[in-house]
C-alpha cells in the first residue's frame, strides 16, 4: 500500500493505488462470483511473506520440495494476475450502464475508504520514517487522485485511469534504476 522507493525489488509487492482501488471495486461489486480471485490474492500475499508469514513455514514442513523454489515472493505473480482480473471487473463495473444504479452507494463509500486509508498510511509513514517523506507525499497525492476519480467515475475516461496507473508505477519503478 505504501511504496518502498529504492528498496529491494525481490521483496516488493506494490501494484499501484489505481489497480488496488479498481480491484476492490471489482470484488465488492459482485463478491459472490469473484471470491476466488480475492482468495487467490490473499493466498499469494500470505505465501509471499515467506518466513514472515506462517503459511510458507507450515507448507515447507508439509511439502519440503517447496524449498527448491528460489524465493516465496515468486508466487506473487498469481496474486498480480488475480488483481489485474479484479481490476478489469472494476473497470467493467464502472463503465457498464446496467451497474450504475447499484453503485450509487458503493462508489462514494469506497472512495472515502480509499482516501482515508491512504492518507492515514501516508501520515503514519511521515511520522515513523521521515526519510520516506517523498514516498508518503506522492502516495497521498495518488490516493487522493484515485479516490476523486472513483467519485467522479462518470466523467473520468478510460485513458485517465491508464495514465494514473502508469504514472504511479513509473514513479515507483524509477526509484529502482541505478545508473552506472
Tab-separated table of N, CA and C in Angstrom:
chain	number	residue	atom	x	y	z
A	1	UNK	N	0.821	-1.204	0.000
A	1	UNK	CA	0.000	0.000	0.000
A	1	UNK	C	0.857	1.258	0.000
A	2	UNK	N	1.989	1.194	0.692
A	2	UNK	CA	2.949	2.298	0.687
A	2	UNK	C	4.193	1.786	-0.018
A	3	UNK	N	4.684	2.541	-0.954
A	3	UNK	CA	5.827	2.091	-1.736
A	3	UNK	C	7.111	2.116	-0.932
A	4	UNK	N	8.002	1.227	-1.281
A	4	UNK	CA	9.338	1.193	-0.693
A	4	UNK	C	10.281	1.699	-1.778
A	5	UNK	N	10.317	2.988	-1.948
A	5	UNK	CA	11.084	3.584	-3.036
A	5	UNK	C	12.572	3.316	-2.844
A	6	UNK	N	13.160	2.726	-3.860
A	6	UNK	CA	14.574	2.410	-3.803
A	6	UNK	C	14.894	1.176	-2.986
A	7	UNK	N	13.887	0.401	-2.612
A	7	UNK	CA	14.098	-0.785	-1.785
A	7	UNK	C	14.523	-1.988	-2.603
A	8	UNK	N	14.477	-3.141	-1.980
A	8	UNK	CA	14.877	-4.382	-2.622
A	8	UNK	C	13.733	-4.878	-3.503
A	9	UNK	N	13.972	-5.007	-4.783
A	9	UNK	CA	12.930	-5.410	-5.720
A	9	UNK	C	12.447	-6.841	-5.483
A	10	UNK	N	13.252	-7.672	-4.843
A	10	UNK	CA	12.847	-9.052	-4.561
A	10	UNK	C	11.725	-9.130	-3.529
A	11	UNK	N	11.580	-8.085	-2.721
A	11	UNK	CA	10.589	-8.135	-1.651
A	11	UNK	C	9.437	-7.161	-1.865
A	12	UNK	N	9.299	-6.602	-3.053
A	12	UNK	CA	8.225	-5.645	-3.308
A	12	UNK	C	6.965	-6.332	-3.785
A	13	UNK	N	5.862	-5.851	-3.290
A	13	UNK	CA	4.557	-6.366	-3.662
A	13	UNK	C	3.648	-5.247	-4.163
A	14	UNK	N	4.199	-4.133	-4.552
A	14	UNK	CA	3.419	-2.955	-4.916
A	14	UNK	C	2.870	-3.061	-6.336
A	15	UNK	N	1.559	-2.903	-6.494
A	15	UNK	CA	0.942	-2.946	-7.820
A	15	UNK	C	0.335	-1.616	-8.229
A	16	UNK	N	0.236	-0.687	-7.312
A	16	UNK	CA	-0.295	0.627	-7.635
A	16	UNK	C	-1.648	0.882	-6.989
A	17	UNK	N	-1.864	2.131	-6.659
A	17	UNK	CA	-3.096	2.534	-5.982
A	17	UNK	C	-4.302	2.361	-6.905
A	18	UNK	N	-4.146	2.722	-8.176
A	18	UNK	CA	-5.258	2.617	-9.117
A	18	UNK	C	-5.715	1.186	-9.307
A	19	UNK	N	-4.770	0.268	-9.448
A	19	UNK	CA	-5.111	-1.145	-9.621
A	19	UNK	C	-5.793	-1.673	-8.365
A	20	UNK	N	-5.287	-1.314	-7.196
A	20	UNK	CA	-5.901	-1.782	-5.944
A	20	UNK	C	-7.328	-1.258	-5.791
A	21	UNK	N	-7.539	0.016	-6.107
A	21	UNK	CA	-8.882	0.598	-5.979
A	21	UNK	C	-9.851	-0.066	-6.952
A	22	UNK	N	-9.421	-0.255	-8.205
A	22	UNK	CA	-10.297	-0.900	-9.188
A	22	UNK	C	-10.543	-2.362	-8.833
A	23	UNK	N	-9.528	-3.052	-8.319
A	23	UNK	CA	-9.704	-4.446	-7.910
A	23	UNK	C	-10.686	-4.550	-6.749
A	24	UNK	N	-10.573	-3.643	-5.801
A	24	UNK	CA	-11.506	-3.639	-4.675
A	24	UNK	C	-12.926	-3.370	-5.156
A	25	UNK	N	-13.077	-2.435	-6.084
A	25	UNK	CA	-14.390	-2.155	-6.649
A	25	UNK	C	-14.919	-3.375	-7.404
A	26	UNK	N	-14.050	-4.021	-8.186
A	26	UNK	CA	-14.466	-5.217	-8.918
A	26	UNK	C	-14.913	-6.332	-7.993
A	27	UNK	N	-14.221	-6.492	-6.876
A	27	UNK	CA	-14.604	-7.528	-5.919
A	27	UNK	C	-15.904	-7.171	-5.208
A	28	UNK	N	-16.016	-5.935	-4.713
A	28	UNK	CA	-17.191	-5.548	-3.943
A	28	UNK	C	-18.456	-5.463	-4.782
A	29	UNK	N	-18.306	-5.208	-6.076
A	29	UNK	CA	-19.497	-5.079	-6.913
A	29	UNK	C	-20.211	-6.417	-7.119
A	30	UNK	N	-19.487	-7.525	-7.017
A	30	UNK	CA	-20.109	-8.843	-7.177
A	30	UNK	C	-19.241	-9.883	-6.483
A	31	UNK	N	-19.151	-9.811	-5.178
A	31	UNK	CA	-18.218	-10.648	-4.441
A	31	UNK	C	-18.593	-12.125	-4.476
A	32	UNK	N	-19.841	-12.470	-4.674
A	32	UNK	CA	-20.232	-13.877	-4.695
A	32	UNK	C	-19.644	-14.623	-5.885
A	33	UNK	N	-19.463	-13.925	-6.996
A	33	UNK	CA	-18.894	-14.564	-8.172
A	33	UNK	C	-17.379	-14.399	-8.259
A	34	UNK	N	-16.816	-13.472	-7.498
A	34	UNK	CA	-15.393	-13.157	-7.629
A	34	UNK	C	-14.578	-13.462	-6.384
A	35	UNK	N	-15.132	-14.207	-5.467
A	35	UNK	CA	-14.424	-14.501	-4.220
A	35	UNK	C	-13.163	-15.322	-4.462
A	36	UNK	N	-13.156	-16.167	-5.495
A	36	UNK	CA	-11.989	-16.999	-5.766
A	36	UNK	C	-10.779	-16.148	-6.164
A	37	UNK	N	-11.012	-15.068	-6.926
A	37	UNK	CA	-9.907	-14.172	-7.295
A	37	UNK	C	-9.345	-13.482	-6.057
A	38	UNK	N	-10.239	-13.031	-5.169
A	38	UNK	CA	-9.780	-12.385	-3.940
A	38	UNK	C	-9.036	-13.376	-3.048
A	39	UNK	N	-9.518	-14.611	-2.986
A	39	UNK	CA	-8.833	-15.641	-2.194
A	39	UNK	C	-7.454	-15.930	-2.775
A	40	UNK	N	-7.336	-15.902	-4.101
A	40	UNK	CA	-6.033	-16.100	-4.747
A	40	UNK	C	-5.066	-14.996	-4.358
A	41	UNK	N	-5.548	-13.758	-4.339
A	41	UNK	CA	-4.700	-12.631	-3.942
A	41	UNK	C	-4.248	-12.797	-2.500
A	42	UNK	N	-5.171	-13.120	-1.615
A	42	UNK	CA	-4.820	-13.262	-0.199
A	42	UNK	C	-3.861	-14.431	0.027
A	43	UNK	N	-4.097	-15.563	-0.642
A	43	UNK	CA	-3.196	-16.712	-0.521
A	43	UNK	C	-1.798	-16.345	-1.015
A	44	UNK	N	-1.720	-15.713	-2.191
A	44	UNK	CA	-0.414	-15.346	-2.751
A	44	UNK	C	0.303	-14.355	-1.844
A	45	UNK	N	-0.431	-13.405	-1.302
A	45	UNK	CA	0.171	-12.425	-0.406
A	45	UNK	C	0.704	-13.091	0.849
A	46	UNK	N	-0.077	-13.974	1.433
A	46	UNK	CA	0.332	-14.657	2.655
A	46	UNK	C	1.525	-15.564	2.394
A	47	UNK	N	1.498	-16.305	1.301
A	47	UNK	CA	2.613	-17.189	0.964
A	47	UNK	C	3.866	-16.377	0.626
A	48	UNK	N	3.704	-15.252	-0.067
A	48	UNK	CA	4.840	-14.429	-0.485
A	48	UNK	C	5.574	-13.801	0.702
A	49	UNK	N	4.928	-13.737	1.840
A	49	UNK	CA	5.598	-13.193	3.027
A	49	UNK	C	6.729	-14.100	3.509
A	50	UNK	N	6.764	-15.324	3.008
A	50	UNK	CA	7.850	-16.241	3.343
A	50	UNK	C	7.897	-16.554	4.823
A	51	UNK	N	9.077	-16.444	5.405
A	51	UNK	CA	9.227	-16.780	6.822
A	51	UNK	C	8.589	-15.732	7.733
A	52	UNK	N	8.180	-14.596	7.184
A	52	UNK	CA	7.471	-13.581	7.976
A	52	UNK	C	5.992	-13.908	8.143
A	53	UNK	N	5.500	-14.844	7.365
A	53	UNK	CA	4.122	-15.290	7.480
A	53	UNK	C	4.111	-16.774	7.818
A	54	UNK	N	3.111	-17.217	8.492
A	54	UNK	CA	3.079	-18.601	8.971
A	54	UNK	C	2.809	-19.609	7.859
A	55	UNK	N	2.198	-19.205	6.760
A	55	UNK	CA	1.804	-20.160	5.727
A	55	UNK	C	2.998	-20.843	5.067
A	56	UNK	N	3.991	-20.098	4.652
A	56	UNK	CA	5.152	-20.682	3.970
A	56	UNK	C	5.888	-21.651	4.891
A	57	UNK	N	6.074	-21.258	6.138
A	57	UNK	CA	6.767	-22.115	7.108
A	57	UNK	C	6.001	-23.425	7.291
A	58	UNK	N	4.685	-23.350	7.374
A	58	UNK	CA	3.862	-24.547	7.518
A	58	UNK	C	3.938	-25.429	6.264
A	59	UNK	N	3.842	-24.813	5.110
A	59	UNK	CA	3.840	-25.592	3.870
A	59	UNK	C	5.183	-26.272	3.588
A	60	UNK	N	6.299	-25.625	3.933
A	60	UNK	CA	7.580	-26.297	3.680
A	60	UNK	C	7.813	-27.448	4.643
A	61	UNK	N	7.140	-27.422	5.776
A	61	UNK	CA	7.225	-28.586	6.674
A	61	UNK	C	6.416	-29.748	6.127
A	62	UNK	N	5.287	-29.435	5.519
A	62	UNK	CA	4.426	-30.473	4.953
A	62	UNK	C	4.960	-30.932	3.604
A	63	UNK	N	5.418	-29.997	2.775
A	63	UNK	CA	5.943	-30.291	1.434
A	63	UNK	C	7.359	-29.736	1.299
A	64	UNK	N	8.371	-30.452	1.784
A	64	UNK	CA	9.753	-29.946	1.735
A	64	UNK	C	10.255	-29.549	0.339
A	65	UNK	N	9.784	-30.157	-0.769
A	65	UNK	CA	10.277	-29.715	-2.079
A	65	UNK	C	9.959	-28.244	-2.410
A	66	UNK	N	9.044	-27.637	-1.669
A	66	UNK	CA	8.765	-26.215	-1.902
A	66	UNK	C	9.993	-25.344	-1.629
A	67	UNK	N	10.932	-25.849	-0.867
A	67	UNK	CA	12.155	-25.079	-0.605
A	67	UNK	C	13.062	-25.010	-1.833
A	68	UNK	N	12.777	-25.832	-2.841
A	68	UNK	CA	13.572	-25.797	-4.064
A	68	UNK	C	13.284	-24.543	-4.881
A	69	UNK	N	12.124	-23.968	-4.682
A	69	UNK	CA	11.815	-22.717	-5.381
A	69	UNK	C	12.727	-21.626	-4.838
A	70	UNK	N	13.118	-20.712	-5.689
A	70	UNK	CA	14.112	-19.712	-5.275
A	70	UNK	C	13.651	-18.866	-4.095
A	71	UNK	N	12.556	-18.166	-4.269
A	71	UNK	CA	12.076	-17.304	-3.195
A	71	UNK	C	10.547	-17.351	-3.157
A	72	UNK	N	9.950	-17.289	-1.971
A	72	UNK	CA	8.487	-17.335	-1.873
A	72	UNK	C	7.756	-16.207	-2.622
A	73	UNK	N	8.302	-14.981	-2.723
A	73	UNK	CA	7.547	-13.929	-3.411
A	73	UNK	C	7.257	-14.193	-4.887
A	74	UNK	N	7.863	-15.214	-5.476
A	74	UNK	CA	7.573	-15.524	-6.879
A	74	UNK	C	6.097	-15.871	-7.092
A	75	UNK	N	5.448	-16.378	-6.053
A	75	UNK	CA	4.033	-16.722	-6.178
A	75	UNK	C	3.181	-15.463	-6.342
A	76	UNK	N	3.765	-14.321	-6.050
A	76	UNK	CA	3.005	-13.081	-6.179
A	76	UNK	C	2.559	-12.840	-7.617
A	77	UNK	N	3.183	-13.517	-8.580
A	77	UNK	CA	2.720	-13.421	-9.971
A	77	UNK	C	1.258	-13.857	-10.084
A	78	UNK	N	0.871	-14.883	-9.333
A	78	UNK	CA	-0.535	-15.293	-9.319
A	78	UNK	C	-1.413	-14.216	-8.687
A	79	UNK	N	-0.911	-13.612	-7.624
A	79	UNK	CA	-1.661	-12.545	-6.967
A	79	UNK	C	-1.840	-11.335	-7.874
A	80	UNK	N	-0.789	-10.982	-8.604
A	80	UNK	CA	-0.877	-9.851	-9.529
A	80	UNK	C	-1.874	-10.164	-10.643
A	81	UNK	N	-1.834	-11.386	-11.160
A	81	UNK	CA	-2.789	-11.770	-12.194
A	81	UNK	C	-4.221	-11.644	-11.671
A	82	UNK	N	-4.468	-12.139	-10.459
A	82	UNK	CA	-5.808	-12.052	-9.875
A	82	UNK	C	-6.216	-10.598	-9.646
A	83	UNK	N	-5.271	-9.743	-9.214
A	83	UNK	CA	-5.586	-8.325	-9.038
A	83	UNK	C	-5.924	-7.664	-10.373
A	84	UNK	N	-5.210	-8.030	-11.428
A	84	UNK	CA	-5.494	-7.462	-12.742
A	84	UNK	C	-6.885	-7.886	-13.219
A	85	UNK	N	-7.245	-9.141	-12.980
A	85	UNK	CA	-8.584	-9.606	-13.354
A	85	UNK	C	-9.642	-8.841	-12.565
A	86	UNK	N	-9.430	-8.693	-11.261
A	86	UNK	CA	-10.391	-7.946	-10.440
A	86	UNK	C	-10.459	-6.478	-10.854
A	87	UNK	N	-9.311	-5.889	-11.204
A	87	UNK	CA	-9.315	-4.502	-11.676
A	87	UNK	C	-10.080	-4.384	-12.995
A	88	UNK	N	-9.948	-5.389	-13.856
A	88	UNK	CA	-10.734	-5.401	-15.098
A	88	UNK	C	-12.228	-5.463	-14.809
A	89	UNK	N	-12.605	-6.281	-13.833
A	89	UNK	CA	-14.011	-6.309	-13.418
A	89	UNK	C	-14.431	-4.949	-12.854
A	90	UNK	N	-13.528	-4.296	-12.135
A	90	UNK	CA	-13.840	-2.971	-11.605
A	90	UNK	C	-14.081	-1.956	-12.705
A	91	UNK	N	-13.228	-1.958	-13.734
A	91	UNK	CA	-13.436	-1.058	-14.875
A	91	UNK	C	-14.732	-1.393	-15.603
A	92	UNK	N	-14.997	-2.678	-15.768
A	92	UNK	CA	-16.236	-3.083	-16.417
A	92	UNK	C	-17.434	-2.588	-15.617
A	93	UNK	N	-17.338	-2.676	-14.296
A	93	UNK	CA	-18.414	-2.215	-13.432
A	93	UNK	C	-18.622	-0.706	-13.569
A	94	UNK	N	-17.524	0.038	-13.662
A	94	UNK	CA	-17.637	1.487	-13.788
A	94	UNK	C	-18.289	1.904	-15.097
A	95	UNK	N	-18.011	1.178	-16.171
A	95	UNK	CA	-18.480	1.598	-17.485
A	95	UNK	C	-19.710	0.843	-17.974
A	96	UNK	N	-20.248	-0.045	-17.160
A	96	UNK	CA	-21.453	-0.782	-17.540
A	96	UNK	C	-22.682	0.001	-17.082
A	97	UNK	N	-23.529	0.465	-18.018
A	97	UNK	CA	-24.686	1.270	-17.617
A	97	UNK	C	-25.677	0.513	-16.742
A	98	UNK	N	-25.725	-0.813	-16.843
A	98	UNK	CA	-26.667	-1.559	-16.019
A	98	UNK	C	-26.239	-1.625	-14.560
A	99	UNK	N	-24.967	-1.378	-14.276
A	99	UNK	CA	-24.457	-1.450	-12.905
A	99	UNK	C	-24.508	-0.104	-12.191
A	100	UNK	N	-24.735	0.974	-12.898
A	100	UNK	CA	-24.651	2.315	-12.301
A	100	UNK	C	-25.609	2.505	-11.136
A	101	UNK	N	-26.832	2.034	-11.271
A	101	UNK	CA	-27.793	2.210	-10.183
A	101	UNK	C	-27.342	1.480	-8.924
A	102	UNK	N	-26.770	0.298	-9.094
A	102	UNK	CA	-26.323	-0.488	-7.939
A	102	UNK	C	-25.100	0.131	-7.269
A	103	UNK	N	-24.363	0.959	-7.999
A	103	UNK	CA	-23.122	1.518	-7.464
A	103	UNK	C	-23.276	2.898	-6.835
A	104	UNK	N	-24.459	3.445	-6.828
A	104	UNK	CA	-24.636	4.806	-6.307
A	104	UNK	C	-24.193	4.946	-4.858
A	105	UNK	N	-24.367	3.903	-4.065
A	105	UNK	CA	-23.928	3.948	-2.667
A	105	UNK	C	-22.533	3.379	-2.478
A	106	UNK	N	-22.160	2.402	-3.281
A	106	UNK	CA	-20.874	1.724	-3.098
A	106	UNK	C	-19.693	2.622	-3.440
A	107	UNK	N	-19.748	3.337	-4.540
A	107	UNK	CA	-18.585	4.105	-5.002
A	107	UNK	C	-18.222	5.240	-4.044
A	108	UNK	N	-19.170	6.052	-3.555
A	108	UNK	CA	-18.748	7.082	-2.586
A	108	UNK	C	-18.138	6.491	-1.316
A	109	UNK	N	-18.692	5.393	-0.834
A	109	UNK	CA	-18.133	4.755	0.362
A	109	UNK	C	-16.742	4.200	0.089
A	110	UNK	N	-16.580	3.566	-1.059
A	110	UNK	CA	-15.279	3.035	-1.436
A	110	UNK	C	-14.265	4.158	-1.593
A	111	UNK	N	-14.678	5.260	-2.194
A	111	UNK	CA	-13.776	6.400	-2.384
A	111	UNK	C	-13.329	6.973	-1.047
A	112	UNK	N	-14.266	7.146	-0.157
A	112	UNK	CA	-13.924	7.682	1.164
A	112	UNK	C	-13.008	6.709	1.904
A	113	UNK	N	-13.271	5.411	1.762
A	113	UNK	CA	-12.409	4.410	2.399
A	113	UNK	C	-11.006	4.418	1.834
A	114	UNK	N	-10.873	4.481	0.502
A	114	UNK	CA	-9.552	4.507	-0.139
A	114	UNK	C	-8.784	5.753	0.293
A	115	UNK	N	-9.457	6.896	0.273
A	115	UNK	CA	-8.795	8.142	0.665
A	115	UNK	C	-8.378	8.089	2.131
A	116	UNK	N	-9.271	7.628	3.005
A	116	UNK	CA	-8.968	7.586	4.438
A	116	UNK	C	-7.792	6.670	4.751
A	117	UNK	N	-7.820	5.468	4.194
A	117	UNK	CA	-6.739	4.514	4.454
A	117	UNK	C	-5.428	5.030	3.878
A	118	UNK	N	-5.468	5.555	2.658
A	118	UNK	CA	-4.256	6.066	2.021
A	118	UNK	C	-3.634	7.225	2.761
A	119	UNK	N	-4.462	8.183	3.181
A	119	UNK	CA	-3.941	9.335	3.915
A	119	UNK	C	-3.425	8.894	5.288
A	120	UNK	N	-4.146	7.994	5.947
A	120	UNK	CA	-3.698	7.511	7.260
A	120	UNK	C	-2.355	6.794	7.146
A	121	UNK	N	-2.209	5.916	6.167
A	121	UNK	CA	-0.926	5.226	5.986
A	121	UNK	C	0.184	6.209	5.629
A	122	UNK	N	-0.136	7.196	4.799
A	122	UNK	CA	0.860	8.205	4.449
A	122	UNK	C	1.325	9.003	5.658
A	123	UNK	N	0.386	9.382	6.525
A	123	UNK	CA	0.739	10.131	7.741
A	123	UNK	C	1.569	9.258	8.679
A	124	UNK	N	1.204	7.980	8.800
A	124	UNK	CA	1.981	7.068	9.641
A	124	UNK	C	3.412	6.970	9.137
A	125	UNK	N	3.569	6.848	7.808
A	125	UNK	CA	4.917	6.770	7.239
A	125	UNK	C	5.669	8.081	7.466
A	126	UNK	N	4.992	9.217	7.323
A	126	UNK	CA	5.643	10.508	7.557
A	126	UNK	C	6.163	10.621	8.987
A	127	UNK	N	5.384	10.136	9.955
A	127	UNK	CA	5.784	10.223	11.358
A	127	UNK	C	6.837	9.169	11.694
A	128	UNK	N	6.629	7.928	11.229
A	128	UNK	CA	7.515	6.829	11.608
A	128	UNK	C	8.840	6.838	10.858
A	129	UNK	N	8.820	7.241	9.607
A	129	UNK	CA	10.037	7.203	8.785
A	129	UNK	C	10.159	8.496	7.980
A	130	UNK	N	10.684	9.542	8.597
A	130	UNK	CA	10.781	10.831	7.895
A	130	UNK	C	11.606	10.764	6.602
A	131	UNK	N	12.497	9.762	6.478
A	131	UNK	CA	13.284	9.630	5.250
A	131	UNK	C	12.406	9.228	4.069
A	132	UNK	N	11.259	8.644	4.358
A	132	UNK	CA	10.326	8.237	3.308
A	132	UNK	C	9.272	9.316	3.046
A	133	UNK	N	9.549	10.563	3.407
A	133	UNK	CA	8.569	11.639	3.275
A	133	UNK	C	8.113	11.824	1.838
A	134	UNK	N	9.042	11.810	0.896
A	134	UNK	CA	8.666	11.988	-0.511
A	134	UNK	C	7.749	10.863	-0.962
A	135	UNK	N	8.065	9.640	-0.568
A	135	UNK	CA	7.237	8.490	-0.920
A	135	UNK	C	5.840	8.632	-0.325
A	136	UNK	N	5.767	9.042	0.929
A	136	UNK	CA	4.474	9.188	1.587
A	136	UNK	C	3.647	10.293	0.938
A	137	UNK	N	4.280	11.415	0.604
A	137	UNK	CA	3.549	12.524	-0.016
A	137	UNK	C	3.051	12.130	-1.403
A	138	UNK	N	3.902	11.483	-2.194
A	138	UNK	CA	3.478	11.021	-3.521
A	138	UNK	C	2.345	10.011	-3.384
A	139	UNK	N	2.468	9.113	-2.420
A	139	UNK	CA	1.406	8.128	-2.183
A	139	UNK	C	0.095	8.784	-1.801
A	140	UNK	N	0.139	9.798	-0.919
A	140	UNK	CA	-1.080	10.508	-0.517
A	140	UNK	C	-1.716	11.190	-1.719
A	141	UNK	N	-0.907	11.843	-2.536
A	141	UNK	CA	-1.438	12.530	-3.720
A	141	UNK	C	-2.091	11.530	-4.674
A	142	UNK	N	-1.435	10.399	-4.916
A	142	UNK	CA	-2.007	9.394	-5.818
A	142	UNK	C	-3.290	8.787	-5.253
A	143	UNK	N	-3.345	8.599	-3.945
A	143	UNK	CA	-4.564	8.086	-3.321
A	143	UNK	C	-5.690	9.107	-3.449
A	144	UNK	N	-5.374	10.387	-3.253
A	144	UNK	CA	-6.399	11.429	-3.402
A	144	UNK	C	-6.908	11.487	-4.844
A	145	UNK	N	-6.000	11.369	-5.805
A	145	UNK	CA	-6.404	11.372	-7.211
A	145	UNK	C	-7.279	10.159	-7.520
A	146	UNK	N	-6.886	8.983	-7.025
A	146	UNK	CA	-7.657	7.760	-7.275
A	146	UNK	C	-9.038	7.854	-6.641
A	147	UNK	N	-9.100	8.304	-5.404
A	147	UNK	CA	-10.396	8.444	-4.729
A	147	UNK	C	-11.298	9.432	-5.430
A	148	UNK	N	-10.724	10.544	-5.889
A	148	UNK	CA	-11.500	11.543	-6.621
A	148	UNK	C	-11.972	10.973	-7.956
A	149	UNK	N	-11.111	10.206	-8.614
A	149	UNK	CA	-11.500	9.589	-9.890
A	149	UNK	C	-12.661	8.622	-9.691
A	150	UNK	N	-12.650	7.885	-8.581
A	150	UNK	CA	-13.765	6.983	-8.301
A	150	UNK	C	-15.043	7.773	-8.030
A	151	UNK	N	-14.916	8.882	-7.314
A	151	UNK	CA	-16.099	9.699	-7.033
A	151	UNK	C	-16.681	10.296	-8.306
A	152	UNK	N	-15.832	10.691	-9.219
A	152	UNK	CA	-16.264	11.322	-10.465
A	152	UNK	C	-16.291	10.323	-11.617
A	153	UNK	N	-16.565	9.078	-11.347
A	153	UNK	CA	-16.387	7.995	-12.309
A	153	UNK	C	-17.138	8.180	-13.605
A	154	UNK	N	-18.233	8.918	-13.630
A	154	UNK	CA	-18.969	9.103	-14.884
A	154	UNK	C	-18.208	9.981	-15.866
A	155	UNK	N	-17.373	10.860	-15.328
A	155	UNK	CA	-16.679	11.819	-16.182
A	155	UNK	C	-15.234	11.442	-16.465
A	156	UNK	N	-14.726	10.422	-15.800
A	156	UNK	CA	-13.317	10.052	-15.958
A	156	UNK	C	-13.188	9.049	-17.108
A	157	UNK	N	-12.483	9.422	-18.180
A	157	UNK	CA	-12.333	8.476	-19.299
A	157	UNK	C	-11.366	7.341	-18.951
A	158	UNK	N	-11.445	6.297	-19.730
A	158	UNK	CA	-10.593	5.134	-19.538
A	158	UNK	C	-9.114	5.500	-19.637
A	159	UNK	N	-8.793	6.433	-20.519
A	159	UNK	CA	-7.395	6.841	-20.680
A	159	UNK	C	-6.855	7.498	-19.412
A	160	UNK	N	-7.711	8.170	-18.642
A	160	UNK	CA	-7.261	8.784	-17.392
A	160	UNK	C	-6.877	7.718	-16.379
A	161	UNK	N	-7.638	6.614	-16.337
A	161	UNK	CA	-7.268	5.511	-15.447
A	161	UNK	C	-5.927	4.934	-15.859
A	162	UNK	N	-5.728	4.776	-17.161
A	162	UNK	CA	-4.461	4.227	-17.656
A	162	UNK	C	-3.300	5.145	-17.294
A	163	UNK	N	-3.486	6.454	-17.453
A	163	UNK	CA	-2.425	7.418	-17.115
A	163	UNK	C	-2.120	7.361	-15.622
A	164	UNK	N	-3.143	7.291	-14.787
A	164	UNK	CA	-2.944	7.229	-13.336
A	164	UNK	C	-2.141	5.985	-12.949
A	165	UNK	N	-2.510	4.843	-13.494
A	165	UNK	CA	-1.818	3.600	-13.154
A	165	UNK	C	-0.378	3.624	-13.656
A	166	UNK	N	-0.179	4.049	-14.904
A	166	UNK	CA	1.172	4.082	-15.478
A	166	UNK	C	2.045	5.091	-14.736
A	167	UNK	N	1.511	6.273	-14.419
A	167	UNK	CA	2.283	7.288	-13.695
A	167	UNK	C	2.705	6.781	-12.323
A	168	UNK	N	1.776	6.149	-11.621
A	168	UNK	CA	2.082	5.601	-10.301
A	168	UNK	C	3.203	4.576	-10.388
A	169	UNK	N	3.106	3.651	-11.329
A	169	UNK	CA	4.123	2.610	-11.446
A	169	UNK	C	5.450	3.155	-11.972
A	170	UNK	N	5.413	4.155	-12.861
A	170	UNK	CA	6.655	4.765	-13.331
A	170	UNK	C	7.384	5.497	-12.209
A	171	UNK	N	6.620	6.206	-11.363
A	171	UNK	CA	7.242	6.890	-10.225
A	171	UNK	C	7.889	5.884	-9.283
A	172	UNK	N	7.229	4.761	-9.086
A	172	UNK	CA	7.783	3.727	-8.216
A	172	UNK	C	9.001	3.073	-8.854
A	173	UNK	N	8.855	2.675	-10.108
A	173	UNK	CA	9.940	1.948	-10.774
A	173	UNK	C	11.166	2.814	-11.022
A	174	UNK	N	10.980	4.108	-11.178
A	174	UNK	CA	12.125	4.991	-11.430
A	174	UNK	C	13.087	5.034	-10.248
A	175	UNK	N	12.613	4.687	-9.063
A	175	UNK	CA	13.498	4.688	-7.891
A	175	UNK	C	14.360	3.432	-7.828
A	176	UNK	N	14.044	2.447	-8.654
A	176	UNK	CA	14.811	1.203	-8.654
A	176	UNK	C	15.943	1.212	-9.673
A	177	UNK	N	15.992	2.252	-10.498
A	177	UNK	CA	17.014	2.328	-11.535
A	177	UNK	C	18.265	2.973	-10.939
A	178	UNK	N	19.374	2.331	-11.165
A	178	UNK	CA	20.638	2.857	-10.666
A	178	UNK	C	21.590	3.001	-11.844
A	179	UNK	N	21.961	4.240	-12.147
A	179	UNK	CA	22.865	4.486	-13.260
A	179	UNK	C	24.314	4.146	-12.894
A	180	UNK	N	25.013	3.555	-13.831
A	180	UNK	CA	26.405	3.205	-13.575
A	180	UNK	C	27.241	3.608	-14.762
